[in-house]
């Protein structure tokens, strides 16, 4: 790990250090760069001064500008990474690299290599600035960026929190998509290639693969995240990706929700008896193959118990309106009494860090009591799989009535209702049922933690009449304000 940090020393001033940690070399130390600067001007997320384009000389930096400081820090890091990659990095070499860059004694070209004082001589590979030897390719940077996110060197923007595992998984997925693009197009993506023409070709590539519009939009969003980070590190000067044209439109996703009546049915569903489940499996399975697979699994008590556990975790999500990462970890220790005997579940959302209080009802208590106050651990993938089986055994096998997009095509999905249930259905179910019960949007937001009413409305699964009523409420607000 090679990372900069600014230690506050006095009166808002900090001292720059380089954190060097190389396990295979048993190196783990901080090296002072003997450079002081205002703490307020340092950006932890980029490990550079906040204004890296400021070319004004600064007295506190001995006449050096922030732009020059940023260039110097990036040069040191590039040289150290190069030394680490070929296995020559040690403490002596690290200190020589740092000294020579700071003192301006690293050669700008091969002809100047002899001007470096003997006492600071280094292997020839590190005397010439790295960009002139071989500039880091775009895909190399992507790998470095993701690795730094995974190790915790890079954190969330304007935060010290590490990236969520789902975010890292998404980054790796986009990386693989870009690798496939290179393979199919017989090319290597270079910095100067990332133009609006490249964007159009990449988008067409995904369309031909029948990617949905939202999958394409998400991929472009992650790609731009990589590119903004690269620009901050002066690895690219192209600005095409900042254009409004360099973005894909998101489409409203057609999803289901579970009515309150069905939710009550699911919560009370007893799956302990193999004989009863066998009858339901034979009745509702779509074909012999599904029937055979299901009957084989249902014979085992442990499988039927796992279905009940997945059902309870999912119902907890439907009752609380939280994301799966939050409702999976609900436990009795989160229960708090605020006023009188009114109880709430108090939790801090993992994704946003928002502090929310969820009204605590008897059904929630019964579920937690069933497991001594701690919900059973179920992996999200298993939860997605098992809750579909629960829906099937309940007989929810009618067409889901969804519209799906693949590439440029839009068509009616053949999915059964039970097959359309997934972990995120719980959050949509809570929001829709609460709104239909007359709970104001502002009160629903207080529980779900959505950033705005507009974002919440995307979750509401409403019919035409209900959407009309929602629109009427908005018009009423306008008329009252007039």
XYZ file of C-alpha atoms in Angstrom:
482
model
C 0.000 0.000 0.000
C 1.363 3.412 -0.987
C -0.722 6.262 0.358
C -0.282 9.885 1.427
C -1.693 11.340 4.612
C -1.592 14.750 6.230
C -1.063 14.824 10.000
C -2.297 17.914 11.761
C 0.447 19.467 13.842
C -0.675 22.960 14.924
C -3.037 25.828 14.026
C -4.661 24.047 11.083
C -1.332 23.093 9.536
C -0.423 19.525 8.647
C 2.739 17.605 7.835
C 2.742 15.328 4.783
C 3.713 11.675 5.203
C 3.900 8.781 2.788
C 2.510 5.525 4.161
C 4.500 2.614 2.749
C 3.329 -0.923 3.446
C 4.679 -3.867 1.427
C 3.992 -7.202 3.107
C 6.326 -9.384 1.081
C 9.174 -6.968 1.834
C 8.121 -6.604 5.495
C 7.943 -2.834 5.024
C 5.403 -0.971 7.145
C 6.334 2.603 7.915
C 5.541 6.301 7.478
C 8.086 8.513 5.703
C 7.930 12.248 6.309
C 8.098 14.391 3.175
C 8.951 17.421 5.354
C 6.268 19.426 3.569
C 3.732 21.505 5.507
C 0.423 22.786 4.186
C -3.036 23.862 5.471
C -5.201 20.904 6.481
C -8.241 22.539 4.844
C -6.544 22.401 1.439
C -5.888 18.640 1.552
C -8.270 16.039 0.052
C -8.042 12.629 1.734
C -10.041 10.880 -0.995
C -7.595 11.835 -3.770
C -4.497 12.112 -1.531
C -3.710 15.388 -3.256
C -4.287 19.106 -2.660
C -7.919 20.019 -3.287
C -7.078 22.556 -5.977
C -4.598 20.672 -8.134
C -4.990 23.250 -10.928
C -3.794 26.175 -8.775
C -0.490 27.338 -10.286
C 0.030 30.304 -7.929
C 3.302 30.130 -5.958
C 2.735 29.631 -2.232
C 5.035 30.979 0.440
C 4.190 28.116 2.821
C 5.405 25.669 0.165
C 8.635 27.525 -0.519
C 7.292 29.096 -3.714
C 5.843 25.845 -5.053
C 2.220 25.823 -6.292
C -0.431 23.229 -5.469
C -0.291 22.092 -9.109
C 3.458 21.450 -8.754
C 2.967 19.689 -5.419
C 0.302 17.414 -6.916
C 2.560 16.566 -9.860
C 5.430 15.809 -7.498
C 3.320 13.532 -5.272
C 1.989 11.603 -8.260
C 5.519 11.217 -9.632
C 6.750 9.746 -6.333
C 3.844 7.324 -6.210
C 4.349 6.195 -9.820
C 8.028 5.476 -9.237
C 7.350 3.588 -6.013
C 4.622 1.496 -7.653
C 6.968 0.662 -10.533
C 9.670 -0.432 -8.072
C 7.159 -2.508 -6.120
C 5.910 -4.239 -9.266
C 9.366 -5.443 -10.323
C 10.335 -6.424 -6.770
C 13.202 -3.947 -6.194
C 11.436 -1.703 -3.688
C 13.086 -1.395 -0.270
C 13.357 1.342 2.339
C 16.653 2.721 0.986
C 15.312 2.968 -2.560
C 12.034 4.488 -1.354
C 13.859 7.252 0.514
C 16.122 7.920 -2.495
C 13.114 8.216 -4.820
C 11.346 10.609 -2.446
C 14.447 12.742 -1.912
C 15.323 12.972 -5.586
C 11.798 13.923 -6.677
C 11.377 16.537 -3.944
C 14.823 18.003 -4.580
C 14.179 18.057 -8.335
C 17.067 15.703 -9.040
C 15.061 13.039 -10.921
C 16.130 13.277 -14.572
C 13.573 14.620 -17.042
C 15.184 12.553 -19.779
C 17.883 9.965 -20.178
C 20.519 12.564 -21.097
C 20.182 14.154 -17.646
C 20.609 10.930 -15.721
C 24.316 11.611 -15.122
C 23.461 14.875 -13.315
C 22.023 13.006 -10.325
C 24.545 13.097 -7.409
C 26.258 9.778 -6.744
C 24.997 9.640 -3.177
C 21.427 9.495 -4.543
C 22.022 7.134 -7.468
C 19.177 4.718 -8.158
C 18.585 1.966 -10.762
C 18.215 3.511 -14.222
C 14.541 2.422 -14.377
C 13.657 4.999 -11.707
C 15.759 7.963 -12.829
C 13.469 8.887 -15.717
C 9.919 10.037 -14.877
C 7.492 7.168 -15.410
C 5.127 8.868 -17.914
C 7.972 9.254 -20.417
C 8.823 5.546 -20.125
C 5.307 4.135 -20.465
C 2.105 5.861 -19.604
C -0.352 3.841 -17.528
C -3.118 2.541 -19.772
C -6.762 3.127 -19.040
C -7.446 -0.509 -18.117
C -4.365 -0.591 -15.869
C -5.728 2.431 -14.072
C -9.140 0.780 -13.700
C -7.481 -2.235 -12.050
C -5.482 0.038 -9.747
C -8.552 2.104 -8.865
C -10.668 -0.936 -7.976
C -7.829 -2.546 -6.013
C -7.407 0.636 -3.964
C -11.155 0.657 -3.284
C -11.015 -2.978 -2.185
C -8.027 -2.397 0.115
C -9.550 0.724 1.667
C -6.953 3.097 0.207
C -9.790 4.789 -1.643
C -12.950 5.540 0.288
C -16.369 6.950 -0.535
C -16.372 10.493 -1.882
C -16.333 13.055 0.937
C -16.228 10.245 3.478
C -13.803 8.007 5.347
C -16.069 4.961 4.895
C -14.992 2.077 2.707
C -16.862 1.188 -0.461
C -19.750 -1.249 -0.012
C -19.164 -4.787 -1.259
C -22.035 -4.340 -3.742
C -20.262 -1.273 -5.190
C -16.994 -3.163 -5.557
C -18.816 -6.043 -7.226
C -20.383 -3.563 -9.652
C -16.958 -2.059 -10.447
C -15.518 -5.499 -11.196
C -18.504 -6.272 -13.404
C -17.971 -3.122 -15.476
C -14.262 -3.940 -15.724
C -15.131 -7.326 -17.241
C -17.574 -5.682 -19.663
C -14.839 -3.302 -20.845
C -12.436 -6.221 -21.277
C -15.014 -7.996 -23.392
C -15.500 -4.845 -25.475
C -11.749 -4.712 -26.133
C -11.705 -8.385 -27.103
C -14.652 -8.134 -29.487
C -13.433 -4.883 -31.018
C -9.806 -6.122 -31.216
C -8.559 -2.980 -29.531
C -6.988 -1.610 -26.371
C -8.848 1.357 -24.900
C -6.464 4.291 -24.687
C -7.056 7.624 -22.986
C -7.360 9.494 -26.290
C -9.885 6.917 -27.549
C -12.501 7.887 -24.960
C -14.506 10.269 -27.101
C -18.193 10.698 -27.879
C -17.675 8.320 -30.811
C -16.305 5.738 -28.375
C -19.351 6.256 -26.159
C -21.713 5.693 -29.110
C -19.870 2.522 -30.140
C -19.789 1.173 -26.568
C -23.504 1.819 -26.185
C -24.264 0.023 -29.471
C -22.076 -2.872 -28.331
C -24.194 -3.262 -25.196
C -27.449 -2.901 -27.139
C -26.416 -5.751 -29.437
C -25.797 -7.865 -26.346
C -29.425 -7.200 -25.355
C -28.463 -5.295 -22.208
C -31.376 -3.443 -20.620
C -31.320 0.386 -20.735
C -30.662 0.573 -16.988
C -27.765 -1.881 -17.209
C -26.208 0.298 -19.907
C -26.844 3.457 -17.877
C -25.247 1.922 -14.783
C -22.199 0.805 -16.781
C -21.718 4.294 -18.243
C -22.086 5.813 -14.768
C -19.323 3.582 -13.361
C -17.135 4.264 -16.417
C -17.449 7.998 -15.739
C -16.507 7.400 -12.096
C -13.225 5.867 -13.301
C -12.644 8.730 -15.740
C -13.236 11.513 -13.209
C -10.760 9.845 -10.849
C -8.226 9.582 -13.677
C -8.653 13.248 -14.541
C -8.068 14.217 -10.910
C -4.761 12.322 -11.116
C -3.789 14.082 -14.392
C -3.833 10.792 -16.304
C -6.116 12.184 -18.982
C -6.860 15.610 -20.381
C -9.855 14.601 -22.487
C -13.143 16.164 -21.429
C -15.583 14.328 -23.730
C -16.889 12.188 -20.884
C -18.052 15.292 -19.005
C -20.494 16.114 -21.804
C -24.206 15.602 -21.177
C -24.218 13.487 -24.322
C -21.872 11.011 -22.613
C -24.631 9.450 -20.512
C -27.401 6.906 -20.901
C -30.997 7.458 -19.838
C -32.454 5.515 -16.938
C -35.873 3.971 -17.413
C -38.534 3.395 -14.809
C -38.238 -0.262 -13.802
C -41.456 -2.265 -13.930
C -41.571 -4.208 -10.676
C -44.084 -5.902 -8.418
C -45.093 -5.372 -4.827
C -46.933 -7.618 -2.377
C -50.330 -6.457 -1.149
C -51.014 -6.295 2.569
C -53.372 -9.272 2.305
C -50.745 -11.404 0.608
C -48.094 -10.238 3.042
C -50.256 -11.402 5.958
C -50.732 -14.720 4.165
C -46.995 -15.113 3.701
C -46.212 -14.220 7.318
C -48.607 -16.933 8.606
C -47.610 -19.589 6.050
C -46.619 -22.859 7.772
C -44.074 -24.829 5.725
C -43.156 -27.417 8.355
C -45.254 -30.278 6.933
C -43.756 -32.103 3.948
C -47.122 -33.681 3.104
C -48.820 -30.282 2.774
C -45.916 -28.765 0.849
C -45.838 -31.799 -1.467
C -49.483 -31.189 -2.408
C -48.754 -27.517 -3.134
C -45.616 -28.288 -5.152
C -47.467 -30.787 -7.319
C -50.271 -28.291 -7.859
C -48.284 -25.145 -8.654
C -45.040 -26.356 -10.317
C -44.937 -25.235 -13.951
C -43.559 -28.504 -15.343
C -42.284 -31.953 -14.411
C -38.696 -30.797 -14.070
C -39.556 -28.046 -11.577
C -41.902 -30.407 -9.724
C -39.257 -33.112 -9.406
C -36.558 -30.691 -8.207
C -38.890 -29.081 -5.694
C -40.177 -32.347 -4.234
C -36.639 -33.638 -3.799
C -35.640 -30.499 -1.865
C -38.818 -30.322 0.241
C -38.242 -33.811 1.641
C -35.482 -32.413 3.799
C -36.533 -30.756 7.055
C -33.531 -28.450 6.876
C -34.663 -27.100 3.492
C -38.200 -26.386 4.661
C -36.737 -24.672 7.717
C -34.466 -22.562 5.478
C -37.560 -21.463 3.509
C -39.253 -20.361 6.731
C -36.154 -18.423 7.786
C -35.894 -16.692 4.400
C -39.613 -15.862 4.590
C -39.211 -14.294 8.050
C -36.229 -12.172 6.988
C -38.094 -11.018 3.868
C -41.294 -10.194 5.804
C -39.181 -8.132 8.205
C -38.000 -6.171 5.181
C -41.597 -5.648 4.004
C -42.540 -4.319 7.452
C -39.576 -1.970 7.851
C -38.939 -0.619 4.336
C -35.184 -0.965 4.645
C -32.642 -2.162 2.098
C -31.695 -5.827 2.276
C -28.293 -4.939 3.751
C -30.161 -3.338 6.669
C -33.191 -5.547 7.229
C -31.053 -8.720 7.271
C -29.249 -7.476 10.405
C -32.239 -6.322 12.465
C -32.149 -7.613 16.035
C -33.819 -7.031 19.410
C -30.991 -4.749 20.565
C -32.237 -2.151 18.050
C -35.602 -1.839 19.833
C -35.964 1.467 21.704
C -38.815 3.095 23.631
C -39.053 6.803 22.833
C -42.303 8.145 24.251
C -44.479 6.242 26.740
C -44.595 2.629 25.648
C -44.154 3.379 21.904
C -41.351 1.212 20.561
C -39.165 1.707 17.505
C -36.375 -0.089 15.685
C -33.422 2.278 15.669
C -30.785 1.617 13.015
C -28.172 3.433 10.966
C -28.441 2.586 7.280
C -25.267 1.058 5.897
C -25.466 2.625 2.447
C -26.225 6.227 3.439
C -25.369 6.414 7.145
C -28.823 7.845 7.833
C -30.262 7.428 11.325
C -33.832 6.055 11.097
C -36.526 5.006 13.558
C -39.003 2.390 12.336
C -42.293 1.843 14.233
C -42.080 -1.556 15.974
C -45.147 -3.760 15.594
C -46.228 -7.087 17.071
C -45.446 -9.023 13.881
C -41.832 -7.841 14.052
C -41.630 -8.873 17.685
C -43.022 -12.330 16.946
C -40.440 -12.853 14.226
C -37.534 -11.765 16.440
C -38.820 -13.814 19.393
C -38.844 -16.856 17.119
C -35.061 -16.528 16.833
C -34.233 -15.238 20.329
C -33.938 -11.657 19.107
C -31.516 -12.299 16.231
C -32.670 -12.902 12.660
C -31.145 -15.992 11.026
C -28.243 -15.305 8.684
C -29.244 -15.757 5.042
C -27.013 -14.795 2.128
C -28.721 -12.391 -0.265
C -28.423 -14.846 -3.168
C -30.087 -17.599 -1.116
C -32.748 -15.174 0.087
C -33.571 -14.282 -3.529
C -33.828 -17.946 -4.484
C -35.851 -19.138 -1.488
C -38.387 -16.332 -1.380
C -39.373 -17.241 -4.959
C -40.007 -20.822 -3.813
C -42.138 -19.532 -0.935
C -44.187 -17.513 -3.433
C -44.624 -20.588 -5.622
C -45.821 -22.730 -2.696
C -48.287 -19.980 -1.809
C -49.725 -20.354 -5.301
C -48.665 -16.951 -6.605
C -48.027 -18.312 -10.076
C -50.136 -15.952 -12.185
C -48.304 -13.807 -14.797
C -46.522 -10.892 -13.146
C -47.680 -8.527 -15.891
C -44.261 -6.944 -16.347
C -42.712 -5.295 -19.373
C -39.033 -5.961 -19.990
C -36.415 -4.316 -22.199
C -33.544 -6.015 -23.950
C -31.462 -3.942 -26.293
C -33.932 -1.983 -28.398
C -36.756 -4.466 -27.839
C -39.656 -4.105 -25.407
C -41.843 -7.103 -24.713
C -44.254 -8.596 -22.194
C -42.378 -10.739 -19.694
C -43.439 -14.335 -19.172
C -42.368 -14.260 -15.535
C -44.738 -15.631 -12.937
C -45.473 -13.426 -9.961
C -43.460 -15.701 -7.659
C -40.447 -15.518 -10.000
C -40.516 -11.703 -9.902
C -40.116 -11.536 -6.109
C -36.634 -10.470 -5.001
C -34.996 -8.922 -1.957
C -35.715 -5.364 -3.127
C -39.425 -6.167 -3.479
C -39.637 -5.805 0.306
C -38.736 -2.101 0.227
C -41.176 -1.414 -2.614
C -43.883 -3.375 -0.770
C -43.483 -1.291 2.378
C -43.607 2.037 0.543
C -46.612 1.115 -1.608
C -48.678 -0.425 1.194
C -47.936 2.511 3.493
C -48.996 5.034 0.844
C -52.173 3.099 0.032
C -52.984 3.056 3.752
C -52.900 6.854 3.779
C -49.442 7.445 5.269
C -48.038 10.773 3.988
C -44.983 10.602 1.746
C -42.960 12.639 4.253
C -43.651 10.049 6.965
C -42.682 7.174 4.663
C -39.416 8.956 3.812
C -38.633 9.295 7.531
C -38.618 5.487 7.728
C -37.146 4.457 4.360
C -34.492 7.178 4.298
C -35.106 8.180 0.670
C -33.418 11.441 -0.290
C -36.621 13.055 -1.612
C -40.301 12.483 -2.342
C -39.415 12.232 -6.025
C -37.095 9.320 -5.344
C -39.727 7.659 -3.156
C -42.398 7.925 -5.853
C -40.272 5.703 -8.095
C -40.808 2.929 -5.576
C -44.577 3.199 -5.472
C -46.299 0.494 -7.506
C -49.620 2.164 -8.222
C -52.484 1.629 -10.638
C -53.777 4.314 -12.996
C -56.376 5.594 -10.496
C -53.829 5.688 -7.685
C -51.329 7.566 -9.848
C -54.119 10.020 -10.664
C -54.749 10.561 -6.949
C -51.059 11.113 -6.359
C -50.984 13.666 -9.181
C -54.050 15.380 -7.701
C -52.209 15.804 -4.404
C -49.356 17.527 -6.220
C -51.770 19.874 -8.017
C -53.437 20.667 -4.691
C -50.061 21.756 -3.312
C -49.569 24.084 -6.291
C -53.034 25.640 -5.933
C -52.590 26.204 -2.195
C -49.301 27.955 -2.856
C -50.925 30.333 -5.393
